Amino acid sequence: MDRFKTTPEVLAGVSSVLAGVVTCYVGLKVYQKQQLKKKALRKREESRKALQDVRRSVATDDQPTAAKRREILSLTLPQLSQQLRDGQLAAVQVLQAFQEKATVENEKLNCLTEPVPDALATAQDLDAGGGKSGLLHGVPVSIKDNADIKGMATTMGVTKNQDTPVDEDAVIVQVLKKQGAVPFVKTNIPQTLLSIACSNPVFGETVNPFDPTRTPGGSSGGEAALIRSGGSVLGIGTDIGGSVRIPAHFCGVYGFKPTAYRISPKGFQSGSPGQQGVVSSPGLMARDVASLALGMKALLVPDMFQLDPLVVPIPFRQEMYEDKKPMRIGYFTSLHFFPPTPSMGRAVILAKEALEKAGHTLVAFDVPDDMYASIELSQRLITADNGQTFYTKWLKGEIVDDTLKSQISLMTMPLYLRKIVGVLLKPIWPRISRTMSYRLLGSIYELWQRLREREEYIQKFLAQWREQELDALLCPSFGMPACKPEHTGRLVVATCYTMLFNLLNFPAGVVPVTMVTEEDDRLLNDWRGYGNDLVDQLLRKSTKGAVGLPVAVQCVALPWQEERCLRLMKEVETLCGL
């Protein structure tokens, strides 16, 4: 039996083997991470070289050419498209003006991922073809990175996709081309899209054009930064919780999300494919409302309806957009469970008073059960799988961006731990307690019940809308102005102002109306939000010093009434837009 006795030598041997195994495992993980970083860096360097090549190819020292380019860049989309169709401008001439501006601004903002390789050939074909029937003939259009463009990779900010070009354009890209548009660059996104920052390990971080220490927003942050800087006149994004509207607000541009399936989502990658409780939709971004309206008009054509039969075949209704009758508009300045910072409520009052002076009727609107809608419905539905889909599809085996880590920790936290944290926090910070401890959907039955509750909530919201006989709604665009990127993962609850209308599937858009003032910043010192809990404290910290940043209001209409929503946006822009 002595041979089975444990000796110091045997224990030492076993310990050595275990230490070796652990060392090998850790070493392998470190090696794999280093390889991923090298792969991402290679793609980033290739992208930068391609963008620099475009910049060099269009650079000019000719003063008349430079002056003409400045003139082109100053045109609105309707003016630009008209001059292109009239033959006053050539497609190549316009493309090169925007290519130069976009690549120059990218050096400061890092808002682009890649140039579209065939953009010049497309513009040359348009100039040679003679036909100018498309509404967007010769107009350069920027495209968010999650949209498929044939021959290019749709990266989603992960290395596993960076070398896999797609075989077909997204439907929207196809329709844009049929309308004569020239997709010319793809724009940066947060990794997996599910963030209000704009950073990923492949292409890096995009910064806000007003303040490089702040985020341009997400997930269409590259688009918003590019348009604000003058590098694009029309951009295509997507919106699942405010992903068009939040960056537009942060960067002081105009963003619009239509009802789902008013325009086609086919060919856009999603952070959580299969999730249907909080509805995503492609959207548009531009420098004014007239440009958004022209973009919608160009997309709502038979080509769109034929390429995607799931799209409701309603052409753009110009008469609804141009209607002059006074409107009855509901408004609110705050959600009860998430009061916005001072500048956000002030912006709504500014727009309300301007609309009233113009002859419209404004009535106070109280959002029913806003905490229930945000936490029990929106958050539970969008995280119904405990984050498994987006983690497995996009992040497994990948480098995770720093701005996403706190979100992932919360989304994937076990239920028992959520409950413990919720109970401990309830006496001190009840809102955070409720946010932490809401029950995950553990079965198909529970999911169906939550979807049923969503439908009941929509009917409750509609009943209040009808009772007040509203044409449209005016409200804050977000809970705060542009924040610091390092805080975004813990401030995602501020999306309640935008995600509400994804939950309801109402069309919504944002219009910049003011800037953060010194008085707004001073009032922030005494602002306590919902109860000065950790979220409020972080919100105040991240917003402090935001003087001069843009502040937008949000305009909303009933489903399939995009033209009425755009009409209200146009009215606000005319009366008090920046």
Coordinates of C-alpha atoms in Angstrom, one line a residue:
M1 CA 0.0 0.0 0.0
D2 CA 3.0 2.3 0.4
R3 CA 3.1 2.9 -3.3
F4 CA -0.3 4.7 -3.1
K5 CA 0.8 7.1 -0.3
T6 CA 0.9 10.7 -1.3
T7 CA 4.4 12.0 -1.1
P8 CA 5.6 15.6 -1.3
E9 CA 7.3 14.7 -4.6
V10 CA 4.0 13.4 -6.1
L11 CA 2.1 16.6 -5.0
A12 CA 4.8 18.7 -6.4
G13 CA 4.6 16.8 -9.7
V14 CA 0.8 17.2 -9.9
S15 CA 1.1 20.9 -9.1
S16 CA 3.7 21.3 -11.8
V17 CA 1.4 19.6 -14.4
L18 CA -1.6 21.7 -13.4
A19 CA 0.5 24.9 -13.4
G20 CA 1.7 23.9 -16.9
V21 CA -1.8 23.3 -18.1
V22 CA -3.0 26.7 -16.8
T23 CA 0.0 28.4 -18.2
C24 CA -0.6 26.9 -21.6
Y25 CA -4.3 27.8 -21.5
V26 CA -3.6 31.4 -20.5
G27 CA -0.8 31.6 -23.1
L28 CA -3.2 30.4 -25.8
K29 CA -5.8 32.9 -24.9
V30 CA -3.2 35.7 -24.9
Y31 CA -1.9 34.5 -28.3
Q32 CA -5.4 34.4 -29.7
K33 CA -6.2 37.9 -28.5
Q34 CA -3.0 39.2 -30.0
Q35 CA -3.9 37.6 -33.3
L36 CA -7.3 39.2 -33.3
K37 CA -5.8 42.5 -32.5
K38 CA -3.3 42.1 -35.4
K39 CA -6.2 41.1 -37.7
A40 CA -8.3 44.1 -36.7
L41 CA -5.2 46.4 -37.1
R42 CA -4.6 45.0 -40.6
K43 CA -8.2 45.9 -41.6
R44 CA -7.9 49.3 -40.1
E45 CA -4.7 50.1 -41.9
E46 CA -6.2 48.8 -45.2
S47 CA -9.2 51.0 -44.7
R48 CA -7.1 54.1 -43.9
K49 CA -4.9 53.5 -46.9
A50 CA -8.0 53.2 -49.1
L51 CA -9.4 56.4 -47.7
Q52 CA -6.1 58.2 -48.1
D53 CA -5.8 57.1 -51.7
V54 CA -9.3 58.5 -52.4
R55 CA -8.3 61.8 -50.7
R56 CA -5.1 62.1 -52.8
S57 CA -6.9 61.2 -56.0
V58 CA -9.4 64.1 -55.6
A59 CA -7.1 66.7 -53.9
T60 CA -6.7 69.9 -55.9
D61 CA -4.8 73.2 -55.7
D62 CA -6.9 74.8 -58.4
Q63 CA -8.7 77.7 -56.8
P64 CA -11.8 77.8 -59.1
T65 CA -12.2 74.0 -58.5
A66 CA -11.9 74.5 -54.8
A67 CA -14.4 77.3 -54.8
K68 CA -16.9 75.3 -56.8
R69 CA -16.5 72.4 -54.4
R70 CA -17.3 74.7 -51.5
E71 CA -20.4 75.9 -53.3
I72 CA -21.5 72.3 -53.9
L73 CA -21.0 71.4 -50.3
S74 CA -23.2 74.3 -49.2
L75 CA -26.3 73.1 -51.2
T76 CA -29.2 71.4 -49.6
L77 CA -30.2 68.0 -51.0
P78 CA -33.2 69.4 -53.0
Q79 CA -30.9 72.1 -54.5
L80 CA -28.1 69.7 -55.3
S81 CA -30.4 67.1 -56.9
Q82 CA -32.1 69.8 -59.0
Q83 CA -28.8 71.1 -60.3
L84 CA -27.6 67.6 -61.1
R85 CA -30.8 66.8 -63.0
D86 CA -30.7 70.1 -64.8
G87 CA -27.1 69.4 -66.0
Q88 CA -25.6 72.4 -64.1
L89 CA -23.5 69.9 -62.1
A90 CA -21.9 66.6 -63.2
A91 CA -22.0 63.5 -61.0
V92 CA -18.2 63.1 -60.9
Q93 CA -17.8 66.8 -60.0
V94 CA -20.2 66.4 -57.0
L95 CA -18.8 63.1 -56.0
Q96 CA -15.2 64.4 -55.8
A97 CA -16.3 67.4 -53.7
F98 CA -17.9 65.1 -51.1
Q99 CA -15.1 62.5 -51.3
E100 CA -12.5 65.3 -50.5
K101 CA -14.6 66.7 -47.7
A102 CA -15.5 63.3 -46.1
T103 CA -11.9 62.1 -46.1
V104 CA -10.6 65.3 -44.7
E105 CA -13.1 65.3 -41.9
N106 CA -12.4 61.6 -41.3
E107 CA -8.9 62.5 -40.2
K108 CA -10.4 64.4 -37.3
L109 CA -13.5 62.3 -36.5
N110 CA -12.7 58.8 -37.6
C111 CA -16.3 58.5 -38.9
L112 CA -15.7 56.4 -42.0
T113 CA -15.0 52.7 -42.3
E114 CA -14.3 52.3 -46.0
P115 CA -14.8 54.0 -49.4
V116 CA -17.2 52.3 -51.8
P117 CA -14.8 51.0 -54.5
D118 CA -17.0 51.6 -57.5
A119 CA -18.3 55.1 -56.6
L120 CA -16.3 56.8 -59.3
A121 CA -17.3 54.4 -62.0
T122 CA -20.9 54.8 -61.0
A123 CA -20.7 58.6 -61.2
Q124 CA -18.9 58.3 -64.6
D125 CA -21.6 56.1 -66.0
L126 CA -24.3 58.5 -64.8
D127 CA -22.5 61.4 -66.6
A128 CA -22.1 59.3 -69.8
G129 CA -25.6 57.9 -69.8
G130 CA -27.5 61.1 -70.5
G131 CA -30.7 60.0 -68.6
K132 CA -31.4 62.0 -65.5
S133 CA -34.8 60.7 -64.4
G134 CA -33.9 59.5 -60.9
L135 CA -34.8 61.8 -58.0
L136 CA -31.3 61.4 -56.6
H137 CA -29.4 61.5 -59.9
G138 CA -25.7 61.9 -59.1
V139 CA -26.2 62.5 -55.4
P140 CA -23.4 60.9 -53.2
V141 CA -25.0 59.0 -50.3
S142 CA -23.2 57.7 -47.2
I143 CA -24.2 54.3 -45.8
K144 CA -24.0 52.9 -42.3
D145 CA -21.6 49.9 -42.0
N146 CA -24.3 47.4 -41.2
A147 CA -25.9 47.8 -44.7
D148 CA -24.8 45.3 -47.3
I149 CA -23.0 46.7 -50.3
K150 CA -22.0 44.1 -52.9
G151 CA -18.3 43.3 -52.8
M152 CA -17.8 44.9 -49.4
A153 CA -17.7 43.3 -45.9
T154 CA -20.4 44.2 -43.5
T155 CA -18.2 44.0 -40.4
M156 CA -20.5 44.9 -37.5
G157 CA -17.2 45.9 -35.8
V158 CA -16.0 42.3 -35.4
T159 CA -13.0 40.6 -37.0
K160 CA -14.9 37.5 -38.1
N161 CA -16.7 39.5 -40.8
Q162 CA -14.0 41.8 -42.0
D163 CA -12.8 39.6 -44.9
T164 CA -16.1 38.3 -46.1
P165 CA -17.6 40.4 -48.8
V166 CA -21.4 40.1 -49.4
D167 CA -22.9 39.1 -52.7
E168 CA -25.8 41.5 -53.0
D169 CA -26.7 45.1 -52.1
A170 CA -29.3 45.8 -49.4
V171 CA -32.7 46.7 -51.0
I172 CA -32.3 50.3 -50.0
V173 CA -28.9 50.5 -51.7
Q174 CA -30.5 48.9 -54.8
V175 CA -33.3 51.5 -54.8
L176 CA -30.9 54.4 -54.2
K177 CA -28.9 53.3 -57.2
K178 CA -32.0 53.0 -59.4
Q179 CA -32.8 56.6 -58.4
G180 CA -29.3 57.6 -59.6
A181 CA -27.7 58.0 -56.2
V182 CA -24.0 57.2 -55.7
P183 CA -23.1 55.3 -52.5
F184 CA -19.6 56.5 -51.8
V185 CA -18.6 55.7 -48.2
K186 CA -19.6 53.4 -45.3
T187 CA -19.7 54.9 -41.9
N188 CA -18.6 53.7 -38.4
I189 CA -20.7 52.0 -35.8
P190 CA -20.4 50.6 -32.3
Q191 CA -19.6 46.9 -32.1
T192 CA -22.8 44.9 -32.5
L193 CA -24.8 48.2 -32.8
L194 CA -26.2 47.9 -29.3
S195 CA -24.6 50.9 -27.8
I196 CA -25.0 54.7 -27.7
A197 CA -21.3 55.1 -28.2
C198 CA -19.5 54.6 -31.5
S199 CA -16.5 52.5 -31.1
N200 CA -15.3 49.0 -32.2
P201 CA -12.0 47.2 -32.3
V202 CA -11.8 47.0 -36.1
F203 CA -12.2 50.7 -37.0
G204 CA -11.7 52.4 -33.7
E205 CA -13.7 55.2 -32.0
T206 CA -15.6 58.0 -33.7
V207 CA -15.7 61.3 -31.9
N208 CA -18.3 64.1 -31.7
P209 CA -17.7 67.0 -34.1
F210 CA -18.6 69.5 -31.3
D211 CA -16.3 68.0 -28.7
P212 CA -13.9 65.2 -29.3
T213 CA -14.1 64.1 -25.7
R214 CA -17.8 63.1 -26.2
T215 CA -19.5 60.5 -28.3
P216 CA -21.4 61.2 -31.5
G217 CA -23.9 58.7 -30.3
G218 CA -24.9 55.2 -31.5
S219 CA -25.4 53.2 -33.4
S220 CA -25.4 55.5 -36.5
G221 CA -22.7 57.6 -35.0
G222 CA -20.4 57.7 -38.0
E223 CA -23.3 58.9 -40.1
A224 CA -24.2 61.7 -37.8
A225 CA -20.6 62.9 -37.4
L226 CA -20.0 62.9 -41.1
I227 CA -23.2 64.8 -42.0
R228 CA -22.6 67.3 -39.3
S229 CA -19.1 67.9 -40.6
G230 CA -20.4 68.5 -44.2
G231 CA -19.0 65.3 -45.6
S232 CA -22.4 63.9 -46.7
V233 CA -25.7 65.4 -47.7
L234 CA -27.8 62.3 -47.1
G235 CA -27.1 59.2 -44.9
I236 CA -28.7 55.9 -44.4
G237 CA -28.8 54.4 -40.9
T238 CA -30.9 52.0 -38.7
D239 CA -32.8 52.6 -35.5
I240 CA -33.8 50.0 -32.9
G241 CA -33.8 52.1 -29.7
G242 CA -32.9 55.5 -31.1
S243 CA -29.9 54.5 -33.2
V244 CA -30.7 57.2 -35.8
R245 CA -32.3 59.8 -33.5
I246 CA -29.7 59.7 -30.7
P247 CA -26.7 60.4 -32.9
A248 CA -28.7 63.1 -34.8
H249 CA -29.4 64.8 -31.5
F250 CA -25.9 64.5 -30.2
C251 CA -24.4 65.9 -33.4
G252 CA -27.0 68.6 -34.2
V253 CA -28.4 67.1 -37.5
Y254 CA -31.8 65.8 -38.5
G255 CA -32.7 62.1 -38.1
F256 CA -35.9 60.2 -39.0
K257 CA -37.1 56.7 -38.2
P258 CA -40.2 55.5 -40.1
T259 CA -42.7 52.8 -39.2
A260 CA -41.1 49.4 -39.6
Y261 CA -41.6 48.1 -43.1
R262 CA -42.4 51.5 -44.6
I263 CA -39.0 51.1 -46.1
S264 CA -37.1 47.8 -46.5
P265 CA -34.7 46.4 -43.8
K266 CA -33.6 43.6 -46.2
G267 CA -29.8 43.5 -46.4
F268 CA -29.2 45.2 -43.0
Q269 CA -27.4 43.3 -40.3
S270 CA -28.9 43.4 -36.8
G271 CA -27.3 43.2 -33.4
S272 CA -29.9 40.7 -32.2
P273 CA -31.5 39.0 -35.3
G274 CA -34.8 37.4 -34.5
Q275 CA -35.8 39.9 -31.8
Q276 CA -39.2 41.3 -32.6
G277 CA -40.5 42.9 -29.4
V278 CA -38.8 46.2 -29.9
V279 CA -38.9 46.9 -33.7
S280 CA -36.0 48.1 -35.8
S281 CA -36.2 50.2 -38.9
P282 CA -33.8 51.7 -41.4
G283 CA -33.8 55.5 -41.2
L284 CA -32.4 58.6 -42.8
M285 CA -30.1 61.5 -41.7
A286 CA -29.6 64.9 -43.3
R287 CA -29.0 68.5 -42.6
D288 CA -32.6 69.6 -42.9
V289 CA -36.1 68.2 -43.1
A290 CA -36.6 68.9 -46.8
S291 CA -33.7 66.5 -47.5
L292 CA -35.3 63.8 -45.3
A293 CA -38.5 64.2 -47.2
L294 CA -36.8 64.0 -50.6
G295 CA -34.9 60.9 -49.4
M296 CA -38.2 59.2 -48.3
K297 CA -39.9 60.2 -51.6
A298 CA -37.0 58.7 -53.5
L299 CA -37.3 55.4 -51.6
L300 CA -41.0 55.0 -51.6
V301 CA -41.3 53.9 -55.2
P302 CA -42.4 50.7 -57.1
D303 CA -38.8 49.5 -57.2
M304 CA -38.8 49.3 -53.4
F305 CA -42.2 47.5 -53.3
Q306 CA -41.1 45.0 -55.9
L307 CA -37.7 44.2 -54.4
D308 CA -39.2 43.6 -51.0
P309 CA -42.9 42.6 -51.0
L310 CA -43.1 42.8 -47.2
V311 CA -42.9 46.6 -47.5
V312 CA -46.3 48.3 -47.4
P313 CA -46.7 49.8 -50.9
I314 CA -47.6 53.4 -49.9
P315 CA -45.9 56.1 -52.0
F316 CA -44.8 59.3 -50.4
R317 CA -47.9 61.5 -49.8
Q318 CA -46.8 65.0 -50.7
E319 CA -50.2 66.5 -49.8
M320 CA -50.0 65.2 -46.2
Y321 CA -46.4 66.6 -45.9
E322 CA -47.5 70.0 -47.3
D323 CA -50.8 70.3 -45.4
K324 CA -51.2 73.8 -43.9
K325 CA -54.0 73.1 -41.5
P326 CA -53.2 73.9 -37.8
M327 CA -52.4 70.7 -35.9
R328 CA -53.4 69.5 -32.4
I329 CA -50.1 68.4 -30.9
G330 CA -49.5 66.6 -27.6
Y331 CA -46.4 67.3 -25.7
F332 CA -44.4 66.2 -22.6
T333 CA -41.2 67.5 -21.2
S334 CA -40.3 64.5 -19.0
L335 CA -40.9 60.8 -18.4
H336 CA -41.7 60.3 -14.7
F337 CA -39.1 57.6 -14.1
F338 CA -36.3 59.3 -16.0
P339 CA -36.4 63.2 -15.8
P340 CA -34.1 64.6 -18.5
T341 CA -31.4 67.2 -17.8
P342 CA -32.5 70.9 -17.9
S343 CA -31.6 71.7 -21.5
M344 CA -33.8 68.8 -22.8
G345 CA -37.0 70.0 -21.2
R346 CA -36.2 73.6 -22.1
A347 CA -36.0 72.6 -25.7
V348 CA -39.5 71.1 -25.7
I349 CA -40.9 74.3 -24.1
L350 CA -39.1 76.4 -26.7
A351 CA -40.6 74.4 -29.6
K352 CA -44.1 74.3 -27.9
E353 CA -44.3 78.0 -27.5
A354 CA -43.1 78.6 -31.1
L355 CA -45.8 76.2 -32.4
E356 CA -48.5 77.9 -30.3
K357 CA -47.6 81.3 -31.7
A358 CA -47.8 79.8 -35.2
G359 CA -51.5 78.8 -34.6
H360 CA -51.2 75.2 -33.5
T361 CA -52.8 73.8 -30.4
L362 CA -50.5 72.2 -27.8
V363 CA -52.0 70.0 -25.1
A364 CA -50.1 68.2 -22.3
F365 CA -49.7 64.5 -22.8
D366 CA -49.0 62.1 -20.0
V367 CA -47.3 58.9 -21.2
P368 CA -49.1 56.0 -19.6
D369 CA -47.0 53.8 -17.3
D370 CA -43.6 54.9 -18.7
M371 CA -41.5 52.9 -16.2
Y372 CA -43.5 49.8 -17.1
A373 CA -43.1 50.5 -20.8
S374 CA -39.4 51.0 -20.5
I375 CA -38.3 48.3 -18.0
E376 CA -41.0 45.6 -18.1
L377 CA -41.6 45.8 -21.8
S378 CA -38.7 47.3 -23.7
Q379 CA -35.8 46.0 -21.6
R380 CA -37.4 42.6 -21.1
L381 CA -38.2 42.1 -24.7
I382 CA -34.9 43.3 -26.1
T383 CA -32.9 41.1 -23.6
A384 CA -35.4 38.2 -23.7
D385 CA -32.6 35.8 -24.6
N386 CA -30.2 37.1 -21.8
G387 CA -28.0 38.5 -24.5
Q388 CA -27.1 35.1 -26.0
T389 CA -27.9 35.9 -29.6
F390 CA -25.8 39.0 -30.0
Y391 CA -23.0 37.5 -27.9
T392 CA -22.9 34.1 -29.7
K393 CA -23.4 35.6 -33.2
W394 CA -21.0 38.5 -32.9
L395 CA -18.8 38.5 -29.8
K396 CA -17.9 34.9 -29.1
G397 CA -14.2 34.6 -29.6
E398 CA -13.8 38.3 -30.3
I399 CA -12.2 41.3 -28.7
V400 CA -15.0 43.1 -26.9
D401 CA -15.0 46.9 -27.1
D402 CA -14.5 48.6 -23.8
T403 CA -17.7 50.7 -24.2
L404 CA -19.8 47.5 -24.4
K405 CA -18.4 45.6 -21.4
S406 CA -20.7 47.0 -18.7
Q407 CA -23.7 46.5 -20.9
I408 CA -22.7 42.8 -21.5
S409 CA -22.2 42.3 -17.8
L410 CA -25.8 43.5 -17.1
M411 CA -27.4 41.7 -20.0
T412 CA -25.8 38.3 -19.2
M413 CA -26.0 38.6 -15.4
P414 CA -27.7 35.5 -13.8
L415 CA -31.2 36.0 -12.5
Y416 CA -30.4 35.0 -8.9
L417 CA -27.6 37.7 -8.8
R418 CA -30.0 40.3 -10.3
K419 CA -32.5 39.5 -7.6
I420 CA -29.9 39.8 -4.8
V421 CA -28.7 43.2 -6.1
G422 CA -32.3 44.3 -6.6
V423 CA -33.2 43.5 -3.0
L424 CA -30.1 45.2 -1.6
L425 CA -30.7 48.4 -3.7
K426 CA -34.4 48.8 -3.3
P427 CA -34.4 50.8 -0.1
I428 CA -31.8 53.2 -1.4
W429 CA -32.3 53.4 -5.2
P430 CA -35.6 51.9 -6.2
R431 CA -35.3 52.7 -9.9
I432 CA -32.0 51.0 -10.2
S433 CA -33.4 48.1 -8.1
R434 CA -36.2 47.7 -10.6
T435 CA -33.9 48.0 -13.6
M436 CA -31.6 45.3 -12.2
S437 CA -34.2 42.8 -10.9
Y438 CA -36.7 42.6 -13.6
R439 CA -37.3 38.9 -14.4
L440 CA -35.9 37.5 -17.6
L441 CA -38.2 35.6 -19.9
G442 CA -37.6 32.0 -19.1
S443 CA -40.0 30.3 -21.5
I444 CA -41.8 30.7 -24.7
Y445 CA -45.0 31.1 -22.7
E446 CA -43.5 34.1 -20.8
L447 CA -42.3 35.6 -24.1
W448 CA -45.8 35.3 -25.6
Q449 CA -47.4 36.9 -22.5
R450 CA -45.0 39.8 -22.7
L451 CA -45.7 40.3 -26.4
R452 CA -49.4 40.2 -25.5
E453 CA -48.8 42.9 -22.9
R454 CA -46.9 44.9 -25.5
E455 CA -50.0 44.9 -27.8
E456 CA -52.2 45.9 -24.8
Y457 CA -49.8 48.8 -24.0
I458 CA -49.9 50.0 -27.6
Q459 CA -53.7 50.0 -27.5
K460 CA -53.6 51.9 -24.2
F461 CA -51.3 54.5 -25.7
L462 CA -53.5 54.8 -28.8
A463 CA -56.6 55.2 -26.7
Q464 CA -55.0 58.2 -24.8
W465 CA -53.9 59.6 -28.2
R466 CA -57.4 59.4 -29.6
E467 CA -59.0 60.7 -26.5
Q468 CA -57.0 63.9 -26.8
E469 CA -57.6 64.0 -30.6
L470 CA -53.9 64.5 -31.4
D471 CA -52.3 64.8 -34.8
A472 CA -48.8 64.5 -33.5
L473 CA -46.6 64.5 -30.4
L474 CA -43.6 66.6 -29.3
C475 CA -41.2 65.4 -26.6
P476 CA -37.5 65.2 -25.6
S477 CA -35.2 63.4 -28.0
F478 CA -33.1 61.8 -25.2
G479 CA -32.4 62.1 -21.5
M480 CA -29.3 64.4 -22.0
P481 CA -27.0 66.1 -24.5
A482 CA -24.0 64.2 -25.9
C483 CA -22.2 62.3 -23.1
K484 CA -18.8 60.9 -22.5
P485 CA -18.1 57.5 -24.3
E486 CA -16.8 55.9 -21.1
H487 CA -20.2 56.4 -19.4
T488 CA -22.5 55.2 -22.2
G489 CA -22.8 51.5 -21.1
R490 CA -24.2 52.6 -17.7
L491 CA -26.5 55.3 -19.2
V492 CA -28.3 53.2 -21.8
V493 CA -31.5 53.6 -19.8
A494 CA -31.6 57.2 -21.2
T495 CA -32.8 55.6 -24.4
C496 CA -36.3 55.3 -22.9
Y497 CA -37.2 58.5 -24.8
T498 CA -36.4 57.0 -28.2
M499 CA -37.0 53.3 -27.5
L500 CA -40.6 54.0 -26.5
F501 CA -41.4 54.7 -30.2
N502 CA -39.7 51.5 -31.4
L503 CA -41.8 49.6 -28.9
L504 CA -44.9 51.3 -30.2
N505 CA -43.6 51.2 -33.8
F506 CA -44.5 54.9 -34.4
P507 CA -42.6 57.1 -36.9
A508 CA -40.3 59.6 -35.1
G509 CA -37.7 62.2 -35.9
V510 CA -35.5 64.7 -34.2
V511 CA -34.9 68.4 -34.9
P512 CA -32.1 70.5 -33.3
V513 CA -33.6 73.6 -31.8
T514 CA -31.1 75.0 -29.3
M515 CA -27.7 74.6 -27.6
V516 CA -26.9 73.9 -24.0
T517 CA -26.5 77.2 -22.3
E518 CA -24.5 78.4 -19.3
E519 CA -27.8 78.6 -17.4
D520 CA -28.6 74.9 -18.3
D521 CA -25.1 74.0 -17.0
R522 CA -25.7 75.9 -13.8
L523 CA -29.1 74.3 -13.2
L524 CA -27.4 70.9 -13.5
N525 CA -25.7 71.5 -10.2
D526 CA -29.0 71.3 -8.3
W527 CA -30.6 68.7 -10.7
R528 CA -31.6 65.5 -8.9
G529 CA -33.4 63.6 -11.6
Y530 CA -35.4 60.7 -10.2
G531 CA -33.9 60.8 -6.8
N532 CA -30.2 61.4 -7.2
D533 CA -29.4 57.7 -7.5
L534 CA -26.2 56.4 -9.2
V535 CA -27.7 56.9 -12.7
D536 CA -28.6 60.5 -11.9
Q537 CA -25.2 61.2 -10.5
L538 CA -23.4 59.7 -13.5
L539 CA -25.8 61.5 -15.9
R540 CA -24.9 64.8 -14.2
K541 CA -21.2 64.0 -14.3
S542 CA -21.3 63.1 -18.0
T543 CA -23.4 66.1 -19.0
K544 CA -21.6 68.7 -16.9
G545 CA -19.6 71.1 -19.2
A546 CA -21.8 70.5 -22.2
V547 CA -22.3 74.2 -23.0
G548 CA -22.6 74.8 -26.7
L549 CA -23.7 71.2 -27.6
P550 CA -26.8 70.8 -29.7
V551 CA -30.2 69.9 -28.2
A552 CA -33.0 68.4 -30.3
V553 CA -36.7 67.8 -29.8
Q554 CA -38.5 64.7 -31.0
C555 CA -41.6 64.7 -33.2
V556 CA -43.9 61.7 -33.4
A557 CA -46.9 60.6 -35.4
L558 CA -49.1 57.5 -35.7
P559 CA -47.9 54.4 -37.6
W560 CA -47.8 54.9 -41.4
Q561 CA -48.1 58.7 -41.1
E562 CA -44.5 59.5 -41.8
E563 CA -45.4 62.5 -43.9
R564 CA -47.3 64.0 -40.9
C565 CA -44.3 63.5 -38.7
L566 CA -42.1 65.1 -41.3
R567 CA -44.6 68.0 -41.5
L568 CA -44.3 68.7 -37.8
M569 CA -40.5 68.4 -38.0
K570 CA -40.5 70.9 -40.9
E571 CA -42.8 73.3 -38.8
V572 CA -40.4 73.1 -35.8
E573 CA -37.4 73.6 -38.1
T574 CA -39.0 76.7 -39.7
L575 CA -40.0 78.2 -36.4
C576 CA -37.0 77.5 -34.2
G577 CA -34.5 75.1 -35.9
L578 CA -30.8 75.7 -35.5

